[in-house]
Short mmCIF file of C-alpha atoms and ligand atoms in Angstrom, two decimals:
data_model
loop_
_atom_site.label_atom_id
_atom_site.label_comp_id
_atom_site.label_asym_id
_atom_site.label_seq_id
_atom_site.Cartn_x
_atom_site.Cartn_y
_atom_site.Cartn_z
CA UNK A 7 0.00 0.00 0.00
CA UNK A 8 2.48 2.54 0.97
CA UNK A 9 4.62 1.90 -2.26
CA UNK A 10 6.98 4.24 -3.95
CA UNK A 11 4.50 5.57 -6.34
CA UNK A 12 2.29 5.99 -2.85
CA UNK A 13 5.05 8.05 -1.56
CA UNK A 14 5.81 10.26 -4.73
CA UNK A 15 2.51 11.14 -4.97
CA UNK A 16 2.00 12.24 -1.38
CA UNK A 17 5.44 14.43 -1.63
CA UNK A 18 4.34 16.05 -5.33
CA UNK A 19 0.74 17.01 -4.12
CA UNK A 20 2.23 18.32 -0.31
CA UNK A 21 4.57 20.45 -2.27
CA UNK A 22 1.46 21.76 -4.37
CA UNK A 23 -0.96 22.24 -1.89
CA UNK A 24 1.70 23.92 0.41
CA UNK A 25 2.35 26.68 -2.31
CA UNK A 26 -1.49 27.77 -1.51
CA UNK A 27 0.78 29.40 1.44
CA UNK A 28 2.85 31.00 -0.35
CA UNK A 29 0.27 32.50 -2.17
CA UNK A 30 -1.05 33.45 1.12
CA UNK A 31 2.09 35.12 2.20
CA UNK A 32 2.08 36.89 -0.47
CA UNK A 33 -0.76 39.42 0.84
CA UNK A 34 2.71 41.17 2.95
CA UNK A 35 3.85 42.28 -0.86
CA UNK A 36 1.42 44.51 -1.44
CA UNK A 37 -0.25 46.81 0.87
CA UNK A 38 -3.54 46.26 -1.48
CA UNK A 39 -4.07 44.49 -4.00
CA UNK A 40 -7.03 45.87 -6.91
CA UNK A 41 -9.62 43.54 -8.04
CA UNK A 42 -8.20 43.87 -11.24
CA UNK A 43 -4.60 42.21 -10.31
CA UNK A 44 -6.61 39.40 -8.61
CA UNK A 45 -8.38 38.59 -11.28
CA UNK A 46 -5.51 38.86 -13.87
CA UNK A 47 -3.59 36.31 -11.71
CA UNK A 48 -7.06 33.72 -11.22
CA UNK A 49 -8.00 34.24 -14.76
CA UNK A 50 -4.07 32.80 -15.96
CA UNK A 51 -4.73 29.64 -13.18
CA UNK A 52 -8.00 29.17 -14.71
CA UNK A 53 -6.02 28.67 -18.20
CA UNK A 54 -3.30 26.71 -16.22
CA UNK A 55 -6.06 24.48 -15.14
CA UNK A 56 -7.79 24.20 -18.34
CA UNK A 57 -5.10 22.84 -19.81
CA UNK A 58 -3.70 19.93 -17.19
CA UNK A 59 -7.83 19.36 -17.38
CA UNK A 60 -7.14 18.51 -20.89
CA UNK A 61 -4.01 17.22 -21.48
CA UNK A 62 -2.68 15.90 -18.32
CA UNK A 63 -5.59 13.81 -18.09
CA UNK A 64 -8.60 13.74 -20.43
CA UNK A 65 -6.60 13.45 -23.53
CA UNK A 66 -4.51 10.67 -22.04
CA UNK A 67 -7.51 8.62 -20.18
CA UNK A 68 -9.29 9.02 -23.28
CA UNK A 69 -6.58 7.13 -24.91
CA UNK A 70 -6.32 4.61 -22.44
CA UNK A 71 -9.92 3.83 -22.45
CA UNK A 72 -10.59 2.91 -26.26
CA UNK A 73 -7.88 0.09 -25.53
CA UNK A 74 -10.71 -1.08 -23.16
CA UNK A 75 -13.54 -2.51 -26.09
CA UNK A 76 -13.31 -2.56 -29.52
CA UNK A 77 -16.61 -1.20 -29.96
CA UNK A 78 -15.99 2.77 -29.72
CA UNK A 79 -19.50 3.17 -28.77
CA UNK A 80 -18.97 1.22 -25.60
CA UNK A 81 -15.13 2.86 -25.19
CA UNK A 82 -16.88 6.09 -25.63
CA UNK A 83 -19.86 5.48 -22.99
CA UNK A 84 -17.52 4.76 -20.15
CA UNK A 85 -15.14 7.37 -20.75
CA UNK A 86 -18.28 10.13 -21.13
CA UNK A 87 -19.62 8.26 -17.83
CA UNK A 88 -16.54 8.95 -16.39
CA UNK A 89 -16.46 12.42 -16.97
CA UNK A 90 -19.96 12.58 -15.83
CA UNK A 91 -19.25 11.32 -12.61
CA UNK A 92 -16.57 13.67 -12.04
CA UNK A 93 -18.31 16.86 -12.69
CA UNK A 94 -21.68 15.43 -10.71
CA UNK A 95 -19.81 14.84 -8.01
CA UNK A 96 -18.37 18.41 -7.14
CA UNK A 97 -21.72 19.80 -8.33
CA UNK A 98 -23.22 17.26 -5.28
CA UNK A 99 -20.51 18.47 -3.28
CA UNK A 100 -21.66 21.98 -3.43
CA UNK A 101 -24.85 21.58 -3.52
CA UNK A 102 -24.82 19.94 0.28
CA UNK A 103 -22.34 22.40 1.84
CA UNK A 104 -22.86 25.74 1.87
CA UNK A 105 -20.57 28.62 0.03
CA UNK A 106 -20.62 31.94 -1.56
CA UNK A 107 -19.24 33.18 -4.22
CA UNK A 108 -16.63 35.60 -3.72
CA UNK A 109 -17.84 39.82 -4.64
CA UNK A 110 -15.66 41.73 -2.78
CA UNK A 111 -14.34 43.96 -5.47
CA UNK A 112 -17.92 45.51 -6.04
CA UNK A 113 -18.01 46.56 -2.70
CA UNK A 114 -14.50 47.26 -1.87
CA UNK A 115 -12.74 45.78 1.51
CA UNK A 116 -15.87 45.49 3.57
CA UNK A 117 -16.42 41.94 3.60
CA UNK A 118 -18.41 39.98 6.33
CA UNK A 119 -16.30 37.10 8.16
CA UNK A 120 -19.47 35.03 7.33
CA UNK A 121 -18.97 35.60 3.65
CA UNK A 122 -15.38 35.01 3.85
CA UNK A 123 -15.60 31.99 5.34
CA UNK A 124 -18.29 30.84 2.94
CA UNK A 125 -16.44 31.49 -0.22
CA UNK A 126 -13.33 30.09 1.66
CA UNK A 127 -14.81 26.66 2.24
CA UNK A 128 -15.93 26.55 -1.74
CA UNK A 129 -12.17 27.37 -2.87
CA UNK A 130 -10.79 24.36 -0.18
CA UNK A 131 -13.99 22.26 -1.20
CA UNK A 132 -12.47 22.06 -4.59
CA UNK A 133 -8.94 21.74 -3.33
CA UNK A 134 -9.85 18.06 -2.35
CA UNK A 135 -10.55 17.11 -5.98
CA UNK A 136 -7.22 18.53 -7.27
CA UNK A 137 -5.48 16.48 -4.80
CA UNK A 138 -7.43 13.49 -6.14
CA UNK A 139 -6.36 14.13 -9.79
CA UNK A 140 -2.93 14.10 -8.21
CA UNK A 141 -3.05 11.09 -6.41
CA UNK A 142 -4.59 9.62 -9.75
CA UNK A 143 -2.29 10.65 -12.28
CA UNK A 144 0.56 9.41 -9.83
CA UNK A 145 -1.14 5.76 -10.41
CA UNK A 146 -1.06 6.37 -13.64
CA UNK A 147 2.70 6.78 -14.04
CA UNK A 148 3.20 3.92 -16.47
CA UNK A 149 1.32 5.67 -19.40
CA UNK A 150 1.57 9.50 -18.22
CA UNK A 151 3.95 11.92 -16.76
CA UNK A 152 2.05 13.45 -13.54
CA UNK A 153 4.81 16.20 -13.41
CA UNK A 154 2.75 18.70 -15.18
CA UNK A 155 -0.34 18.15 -13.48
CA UNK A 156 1.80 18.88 -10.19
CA UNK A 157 3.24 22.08 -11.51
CA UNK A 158 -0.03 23.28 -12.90
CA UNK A 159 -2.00 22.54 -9.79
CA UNK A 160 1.10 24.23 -7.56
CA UNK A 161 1.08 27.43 -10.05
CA UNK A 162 -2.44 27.46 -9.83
CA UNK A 163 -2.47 27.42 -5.72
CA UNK A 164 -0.64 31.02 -5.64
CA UNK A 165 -3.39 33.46 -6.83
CA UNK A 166 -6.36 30.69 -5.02
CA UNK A 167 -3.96 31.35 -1.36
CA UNK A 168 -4.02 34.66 -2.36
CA UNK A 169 -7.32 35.58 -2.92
CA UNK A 170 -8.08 33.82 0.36
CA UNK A 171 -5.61 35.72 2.42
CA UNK A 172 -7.58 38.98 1.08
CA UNK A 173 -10.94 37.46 1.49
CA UNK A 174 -9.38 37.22 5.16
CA UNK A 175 -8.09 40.37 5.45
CA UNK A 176 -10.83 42.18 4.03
CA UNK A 177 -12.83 40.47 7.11
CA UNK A 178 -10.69 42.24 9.57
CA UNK A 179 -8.21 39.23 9.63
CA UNK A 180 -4.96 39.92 10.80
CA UNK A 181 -2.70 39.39 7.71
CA UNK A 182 -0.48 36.63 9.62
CA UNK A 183 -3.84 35.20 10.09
CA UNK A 184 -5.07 35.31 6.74
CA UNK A 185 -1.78 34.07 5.57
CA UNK A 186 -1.61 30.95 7.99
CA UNK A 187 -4.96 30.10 7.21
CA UNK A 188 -4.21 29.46 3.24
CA UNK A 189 -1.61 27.49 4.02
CA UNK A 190 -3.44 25.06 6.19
CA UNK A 191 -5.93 25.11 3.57
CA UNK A 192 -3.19 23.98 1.14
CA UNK A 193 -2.91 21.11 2.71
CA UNK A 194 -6.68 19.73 1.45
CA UNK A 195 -4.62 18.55 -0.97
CA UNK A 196 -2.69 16.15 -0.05
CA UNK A 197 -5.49 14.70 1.55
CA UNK A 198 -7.50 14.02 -2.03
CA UNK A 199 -4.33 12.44 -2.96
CA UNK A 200 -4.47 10.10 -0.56
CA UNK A 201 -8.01 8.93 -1.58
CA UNK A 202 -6.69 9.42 -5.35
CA UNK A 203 -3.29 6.80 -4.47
CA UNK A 204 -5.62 4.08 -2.16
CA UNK A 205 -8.57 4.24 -4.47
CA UNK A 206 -6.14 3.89 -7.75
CA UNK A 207 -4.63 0.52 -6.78
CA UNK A 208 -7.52 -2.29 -7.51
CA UNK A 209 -7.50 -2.43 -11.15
CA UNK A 210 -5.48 -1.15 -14.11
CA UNK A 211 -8.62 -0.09 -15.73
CA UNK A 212 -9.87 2.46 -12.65
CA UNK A 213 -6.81 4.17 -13.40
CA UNK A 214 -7.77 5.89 -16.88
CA UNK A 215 -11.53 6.31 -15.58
CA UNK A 216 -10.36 7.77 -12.07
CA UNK A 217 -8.32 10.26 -14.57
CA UNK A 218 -11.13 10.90 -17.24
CA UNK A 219 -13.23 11.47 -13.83
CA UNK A 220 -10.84 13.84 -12.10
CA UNK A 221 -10.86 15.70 -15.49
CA UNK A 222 -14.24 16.45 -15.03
CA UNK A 223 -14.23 17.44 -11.74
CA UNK A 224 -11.00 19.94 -12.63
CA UNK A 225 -13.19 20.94 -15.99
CA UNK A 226 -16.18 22.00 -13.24
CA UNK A 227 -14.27 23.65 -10.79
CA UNK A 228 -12.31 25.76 -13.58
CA UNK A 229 -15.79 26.67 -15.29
CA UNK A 230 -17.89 26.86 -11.87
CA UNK A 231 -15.72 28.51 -9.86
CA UNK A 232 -12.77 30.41 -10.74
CA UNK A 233 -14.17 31.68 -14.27
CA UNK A 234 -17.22 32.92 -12.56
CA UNK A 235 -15.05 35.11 -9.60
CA UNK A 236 -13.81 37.08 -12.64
CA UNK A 237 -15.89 37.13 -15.50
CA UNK A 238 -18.30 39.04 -13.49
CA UNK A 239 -16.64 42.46 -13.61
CA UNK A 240 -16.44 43.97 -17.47
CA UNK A 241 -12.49 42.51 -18.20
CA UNK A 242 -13.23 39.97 -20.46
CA UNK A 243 -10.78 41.23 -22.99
CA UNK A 244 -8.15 41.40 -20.58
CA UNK A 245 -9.24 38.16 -18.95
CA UNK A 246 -9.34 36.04 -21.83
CA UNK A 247 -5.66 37.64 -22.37
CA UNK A 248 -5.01 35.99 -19.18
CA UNK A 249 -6.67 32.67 -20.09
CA UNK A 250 -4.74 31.95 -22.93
CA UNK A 251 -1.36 33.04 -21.52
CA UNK A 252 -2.07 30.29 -18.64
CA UNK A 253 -3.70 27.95 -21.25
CA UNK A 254 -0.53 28.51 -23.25
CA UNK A 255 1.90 28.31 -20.84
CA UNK A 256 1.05 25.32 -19.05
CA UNK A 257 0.23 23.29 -22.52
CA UNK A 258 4.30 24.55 -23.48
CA UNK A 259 5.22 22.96 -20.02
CA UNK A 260 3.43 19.94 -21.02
CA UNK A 261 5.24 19.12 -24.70
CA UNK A 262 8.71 20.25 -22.46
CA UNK A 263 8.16 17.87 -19.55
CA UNK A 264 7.00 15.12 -21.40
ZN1 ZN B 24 -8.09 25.34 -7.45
#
């Protein structure tokens, strides 16, 4: 149980979800930071995450799974079922436990420690299934490379720790506080690798669904909760900018690490 790949995969998404700190730390850069820098730096994870979505692991389950059955029409209903799964389990997820989405920028720094909290427990909510693609795409090893995914998810976790170190702060947090509390939050993700590395190990063939799934749930997270945070506030030009340049970015990272 507690093989190499077991440890690997506990180390790479540790190191990831502890970056969420250091995004969180970063609130002592700046004395404030504008809803437009926030949502430059969420809109480039959102392409970041977009793209390990995609080609860390629904391009390569995908290929993984038509081995399965000759018949593409039975290939192609379990991987769709798989991605299914994924994104209707966050959306369950949400649906039992409450959380806001974040508005602070329309109403500058007053912010009510309830809300915080609330759109705080949404962004580690979704930390958990990040840590499970981890933990998947370490089981995976013998067909992928899960070093992207790691890096994406890490460069993802600066501007996420850092938007809730503001949230925080704009709740009358101290900013030690605020900072702390990312960083424990970072550490959600670990913890869905762990489920991601235990559940992984019964059969070859979970392995590409538990990836086509954690796709999914990446897919849903990117489009239900980050895009949404930014979208809201007339910069789509400039956000889309920021998109691609993650989107980019992390797909170059991809074709180099491979
Ligand atoms: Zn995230």
């Amino acid at each position: 149980m507690f093989n190499q790949v077991f440890i690997q995969g506990l180390i790479a998404s540790a190191f990831a979800g502890l970056v969420t700190g250091l995004g969180g730390f970063m609130i002592f850069l700046k004395r404030r930071y504008s809803q437009k820098d926030i949502d430059f730096m969420l809109n480039l994870a959102a392409g970041v995450m977009l793209s390990a979505s995609f080609f860390s692991l629904l391009v390569p389950a995908m290929g993984k799974i038509l081995t399965f059955d000759p018949d593409v029409h039975v290939a192609g209903f379990w991987y769709a079922l798989a991605v299914f799964t994924g994104v209707a389990l966050v959306w369950i997820l949400n649906a039992i436990l409450p959380h806001e989405h974040n508005n602070m920028g329309h109403h500058g720094p007053h912010f009510s420690l309830r809300a915080a909290w609330l759109f705080i427990i949404a962004i580690t909510l979704h930390k958990l299934p990040e840590g499970l693609a981890v933990g998947v795409a370490f089981s995976a090893e013998d067909f992928m490379n899960p070093d992207s995914l790691v890096i994406g998810i890490a460069l993802h976790n600066i501007p996420e720790g850092l938007t809730i170190a503001i949230s925080l702060v704009a709740a009358n947090c101290s900013k030690l506080k605020a900072a702390t509390t990312a960083l424990l939050i970072g550490l959600v993700q670990p913890l869905g690798a762990i489920i991601g590395l235990l559940t992984m190990g019964f059969s070859d063939k979970i392995v590409p669904l538990g990836m086509a799934m954690a796709g999914g749930t990446l897919l849903f997270v990117v489009i239900n909760e980050i895009l949404p945070e930014t979208y809201g506030t007339k910069q789509t030009e400039r956000s889309a900018f920021a998109v691609f340049v993650g989107f980019i970015f992390m797909t170059y990272l991809k074709i180099v690490l491979d």
